[in-house]
């Protein structure tokens, strides 16, 4: 749509925006293709191949490619991926100490591309025609870090800390934990903890954070 709005003068409606030489196209992409605005698809492919040939840092390569996916409206990348996946994945081959490529190596590269796409504000890489990564929309480093906890250690921390709560802290703790674990109540809630400095707010908040992990 952005490309059409840039190149078409005086569109009167969304439907009119998709009309080219009297023909109404079903999608904006079909319309811009009819206008000849996608002639640079091959140029983009060549750009990707040039980046691969001139970039020894594969992490940087995947990051650049992710930016192109998000900001350059690249679609239908299956052919490019099949043609270049060894080059996108070569550092993972070395890190795993292998001589031959396999699906796990390619998934390592796809996971990294997916993460870089998320970092650029994009969505699932399957929308760009690439194969799915291992975790799809859950492969962000942030999410992986948040889930990298030891349940046993957290449980032990909670057991040690609970007896140390004073009466007011215990009331807050019980109320919030009860709300988090309530499956019958669909309403969202927010709790505001207000107390003078040095009264144990951080201690209570850390305990709540340790208590709310998933088994």
Short mmCIF file of C-alpha atoms in Angstrom, two decimals:
data_model
loop_
_atom_site.label_atom_id
_atom_site.label_comp_id
_atom_site.label_asym_id
_atom_site.label_seq_id
_atom_site.Cartn_x
_atom_site.Cartn_y
_atom_site.Cartn_z
CA UNK A 1 0.00 0.00 0.00
CA UNK A 2 2.82 2.39 0.85
CA UNK A 3 4.39 1.86 -2.56
CA UNK A 4 1.09 2.50 -4.32
CA UNK A 5 0.41 5.63 -2.30
CA UNK A 6 3.87 6.85 -3.27
CA UNK A 7 3.44 6.23 -7.00
CA UNK A 8 -0.28 6.67 -7.70
CA UNK A 9 -1.66 10.17 -7.97
CA UNK A 10 -4.98 11.06 -6.41
CA UNK A 11 -6.42 7.64 -5.44
CA UNK A 12 -10.07 8.01 -4.44
CA UNK A 13 -10.48 4.75 -2.50
CA UNK A 14 -8.69 1.57 -1.46
CA UNK A 15 -10.28 -0.16 -4.43
CA UNK A 16 -9.15 2.59 -6.76
CA UNK A 17 -5.66 2.22 -5.32
CA UNK A 18 -5.57 -1.37 -6.60
CA UNK A 19 -6.76 -0.42 -10.10
CA UNK A 20 -4.13 -0.27 -12.82
CA UNK A 21 -5.00 0.57 -16.44
CA UNK A 22 -8.65 -0.18 -15.77
CA UNK A 23 -7.99 -3.56 -14.16
CA UNK A 24 -8.87 -4.07 -10.49
CA UNK A 25 -6.32 -6.32 -8.82
CA UNK A 26 -7.11 -8.41 -5.76
CA UNK A 27 -4.08 -7.36 -3.70
CA UNK A 28 -1.81 -4.36 -3.44
CA UNK A 29 1.13 -6.55 -4.37
CA UNK A 30 -0.53 -7.61 -7.63
CA UNK A 31 -1.25 -3.97 -8.38
CA UNK A 32 2.31 -2.79 -7.83
CA UNK A 33 3.56 -5.72 -9.90
CA UNK A 34 1.24 -4.63 -12.74
CA UNK A 35 2.66 -1.12 -12.45
CA UNK A 36 6.16 -2.51 -12.87
CA UNK A 37 7.23 -1.46 -9.40
CA UNK A 38 8.59 -4.90 -8.53
CA UNK A 39 11.10 -5.11 -11.33
CA UNK A 40 13.75 -4.65 -8.68
CA UNK A 41 13.01 -8.08 -7.11
CA UNK A 42 15.88 -9.57 -9.06
CA UNK A 43 18.02 -6.61 -8.07
CA UNK A 44 17.21 -7.29 -4.42
CA UNK A 45 18.17 -10.92 -4.88
CA UNK A 46 21.46 -9.90 -6.39
CA UNK A 47 21.99 -7.50 -3.49
CA UNK A 48 21.51 -10.34 -1.02
CA UNK A 49 23.96 -12.51 -2.93
CA UNK A 50 26.49 -9.67 -3.02
CA UNK A 51 26.15 -9.13 0.72
CA UNK A 52 26.80 -12.84 1.26
CA UNK A 53 29.88 -12.78 -0.95
CA UNK A 54 31.37 -9.70 0.71
CA UNK A 55 30.48 -10.40 4.34
CA UNK A 56 32.57 -12.88 6.30
CA UNK A 57 30.64 -12.23 9.51
CA UNK A 58 27.63 -14.53 9.19
CA UNK A 59 25.93 -12.99 12.23
CA UNK A 60 26.12 -9.59 10.56
CA UNK A 61 24.87 -11.15 7.33
CA UNK A 62 21.77 -12.58 9.01
CA UNK A 63 21.13 -9.28 10.76
CA UNK A 64 21.36 -7.36 7.48
CA UNK A 65 19.12 -9.88 5.77
CA UNK A 66 16.55 -9.59 8.57
CA UNK A 67 16.51 -5.81 8.11
CA UNK A 68 15.91 -6.26 4.39
CA UNK A 69 13.04 -8.66 5.10
CA UNK A 70 11.33 -6.19 7.40
CA UNK A 71 12.05 -2.87 5.72
CA UNK A 72 12.37 -3.75 2.03
CA UNK A 73 9.11 -5.68 1.61
CA UNK A 74 10.92 -8.84 0.53
CA UNK A 75 8.55 -11.73 -0.17
CA UNK A 76 8.78 -15.27 -1.51
CA UNK A 77 12.27 -15.89 -0.15
CA UNK A 78 12.09 -19.68 -0.43
CA UNK A 79 14.23 -19.83 -3.59
CA UNK A 80 16.85 -17.47 -2.19
CA UNK A 81 16.98 -19.45 1.06
CA UNK A 82 17.42 -22.75 -0.75
CA UNK A 83 20.15 -21.23 -2.87
CA UNK A 84 22.08 -19.61 -0.03
CA UNK A 85 21.24 -21.52 3.18
CA UNK A 86 24.70 -23.09 3.41
CA UNK A 87 26.30 -19.66 3.41
CA UNK A 88 23.81 -18.31 5.95
CA UNK A 89 24.59 -21.27 8.21
CA UNK A 90 28.33 -21.80 7.78
CA UNK A 91 29.31 -20.43 11.21
CA UNK A 92 26.93 -22.85 12.94
CA UNK A 93 28.52 -25.71 11.00
CA UNK A 94 31.88 -24.66 12.44
CA UNK A 95 30.52 -24.15 15.97
CA UNK A 96 28.98 -27.63 15.98
CA UNK A 97 32.22 -29.13 14.71
CA UNK A 98 30.55 -30.81 11.74
CA UNK A 99 31.66 -31.28 8.17
CA UNK A 100 28.27 -31.69 6.50
CA UNK A 101 25.17 -29.51 6.71
CA UNK A 102 21.97 -30.89 8.17
CA UNK A 103 18.52 -29.64 9.21
CA UNK A 104 19.73 -28.70 12.70
CA UNK A 105 22.37 -26.41 11.23
CA UNK A 106 19.80 -24.70 9.02
CA UNK A 107 17.42 -24.33 11.96
CA UNK A 108 20.19 -22.61 13.94
CA UNK A 109 20.42 -20.03 11.16
CA UNK A 110 16.65 -19.69 10.86
CA UNK A 111 16.33 -19.20 14.62
CA UNK A 112 18.86 -16.38 14.46
CA UNK A 113 17.18 -14.77 11.44
CA UNK A 114 13.82 -15.01 13.23
CA UNK A 115 15.26 -13.34 16.30
CA UNK A 116 16.81 -10.56 14.22
CA UNK A 117 13.48 -10.03 12.44
CA UNK A 118 11.74 -9.66 15.81
CA UNK A 119 14.41 -7.18 16.88
CA UNK A 120 13.58 -5.14 13.76
CA UNK A 121 9.87 -5.16 14.61
CA UNK A 122 8.88 -7.84 12.09
CA UNK A 123 6.80 -10.98 12.50
CA UNK A 124 7.19 -14.67 11.81
CA UNK A 125 9.69 -15.39 9.04
CA UNK A 126 7.21 -17.74 7.35
CA UNK A 127 5.39 -14.59 6.20
CA UNK A 128 8.44 -13.80 4.07
CA UNK A 129 8.44 -17.25 2.48
CA UNK A 130 11.19 -18.69 4.69
CA UNK A 131 10.88 -22.03 6.48
CA UNK A 132 9.69 -21.86 10.07
CA UNK A 133 12.26 -21.62 12.85
CA UNK A 134 12.18 -24.01 15.82
CA UNK A 135 10.09 -21.81 18.06
CA UNK A 136 8.27 -19.65 15.55
CA UNK A 137 7.13 -16.50 17.29
CA UNK A 138 8.69 -17.56 20.60
CA UNK A 139 12.32 -17.57 19.54
CA UNK A 140 13.16 -14.10 20.82
CA UNK A 141 16.22 -13.96 23.09
CA UNK A 142 14.18 -12.00 25.62
CA UNK A 143 11.62 -14.79 25.90
CA UNK A 144 14.31 -17.47 26.09
CA UNK A 145 16.07 -15.60 28.89
CA UNK A 146 12.83 -15.19 30.81
CA UNK A 147 12.15 -18.92 30.56
CA UNK A 148 15.69 -19.96 31.48
CA UNK A 149 14.95 -20.48 35.17
CA UNK A 150 15.51 -23.36 37.56
CA UNK A 151 12.13 -24.28 39.07
CA UNK A 152 13.66 -26.11 42.02
CA UNK A 153 15.92 -23.19 42.97
CA UNK A 154 13.02 -20.73 42.74
CA UNK A 155 10.81 -22.94 44.91
CA UNK A 156 13.52 -23.14 47.55
CA UNK A 157 13.97 -19.36 47.45
CA UNK A 158 10.24 -18.84 48.00
CA UNK A 159 10.14 -21.34 50.89
CA UNK A 160 13.00 -19.53 52.63
CA UNK A 161 11.57 -16.05 52.08
CA UNK A 162 7.88 -16.54 52.90
CA UNK A 163 8.37 -16.74 56.69
CA UNK A 164 10.29 -13.45 56.57
CA UNK A 165 7.28 -11.43 55.34
CA UNK A 166 5.66 -9.11 57.85
CA UNK A 167 1.89 -8.90 58.19
CA UNK A 168 1.36 -6.16 55.57
CA UNK A 169 3.69 -7.82 53.07
CA UNK A 170 1.95 -11.15 53.55
CA UNK A 171 -1.46 -9.59 52.85
CA UNK A 172 -0.15 -8.08 49.59
CA UNK A 173 1.59 -11.31 48.62
CA UNK A 174 -1.47 -13.48 49.19
CA UNK A 175 -3.78 -11.09 47.35
CA UNK A 176 -1.57 -10.90 44.26
CA UNK A 177 -0.79 -14.61 44.12
CA UNK A 178 -4.49 -15.39 44.49
CA UNK A 179 -5.25 -13.08 41.57
CA UNK A 180 -2.53 -14.60 39.37
CA UNK A 181 -3.78 -18.12 40.00
CA UNK A 182 -7.48 -17.38 39.56
CA UNK A 183 -8.67 -19.26 36.46
CA UNK A 184 -12.34 -18.32 36.76
CA UNK A 185 -11.82 -14.58 36.65
CA UNK A 186 -10.97 -13.20 33.22
CA UNK A 187 -10.58 -9.55 34.17
CA UNK A 188 -7.10 -8.09 34.10
CA UNK A 189 -5.85 -6.51 37.29
CA UNK A 190 -3.11 -4.12 38.28
CA UNK A 191 -1.67 -3.70 41.75
CA UNK A 192 0.08 -0.58 42.98
CA UNK A 193 2.48 -1.04 45.87
CA UNK A 194 3.14 2.20 47.72
CA UNK A 195 5.32 2.41 50.81
CA UNK A 196 8.24 4.48 52.15
CA UNK A 197 11.77 3.53 51.22
CA UNK A 198 13.33 0.78 53.26
CA UNK A 199 10.06 -0.99 54.10
CA UNK A 200 10.69 -4.07 51.97
CA UNK A 201 9.01 -3.32 48.64
CA UNK A 202 11.86 -4.78 46.59
CA UNK A 203 11.99 -7.87 48.79
CA UNK A 204 8.27 -8.45 48.26
CA UNK A 205 8.45 -7.81 44.51
CA UNK A 206 11.35 -10.23 44.06
CA UNK A 207 9.46 -12.88 46.02
CA UNK A 208 6.40 -12.38 43.82
CA UNK A 209 8.56 -12.69 40.73
CA UNK A 210 10.06 -15.94 41.98
CA UNK A 211 6.62 -17.26 42.92
CA UNK A 212 4.93 -16.68 39.57
CA UNK A 213 7.04 -19.01 37.40
CA UNK A 214 5.37 -21.79 35.40
CA UNK A 215 6.01 -25.41 36.32
#
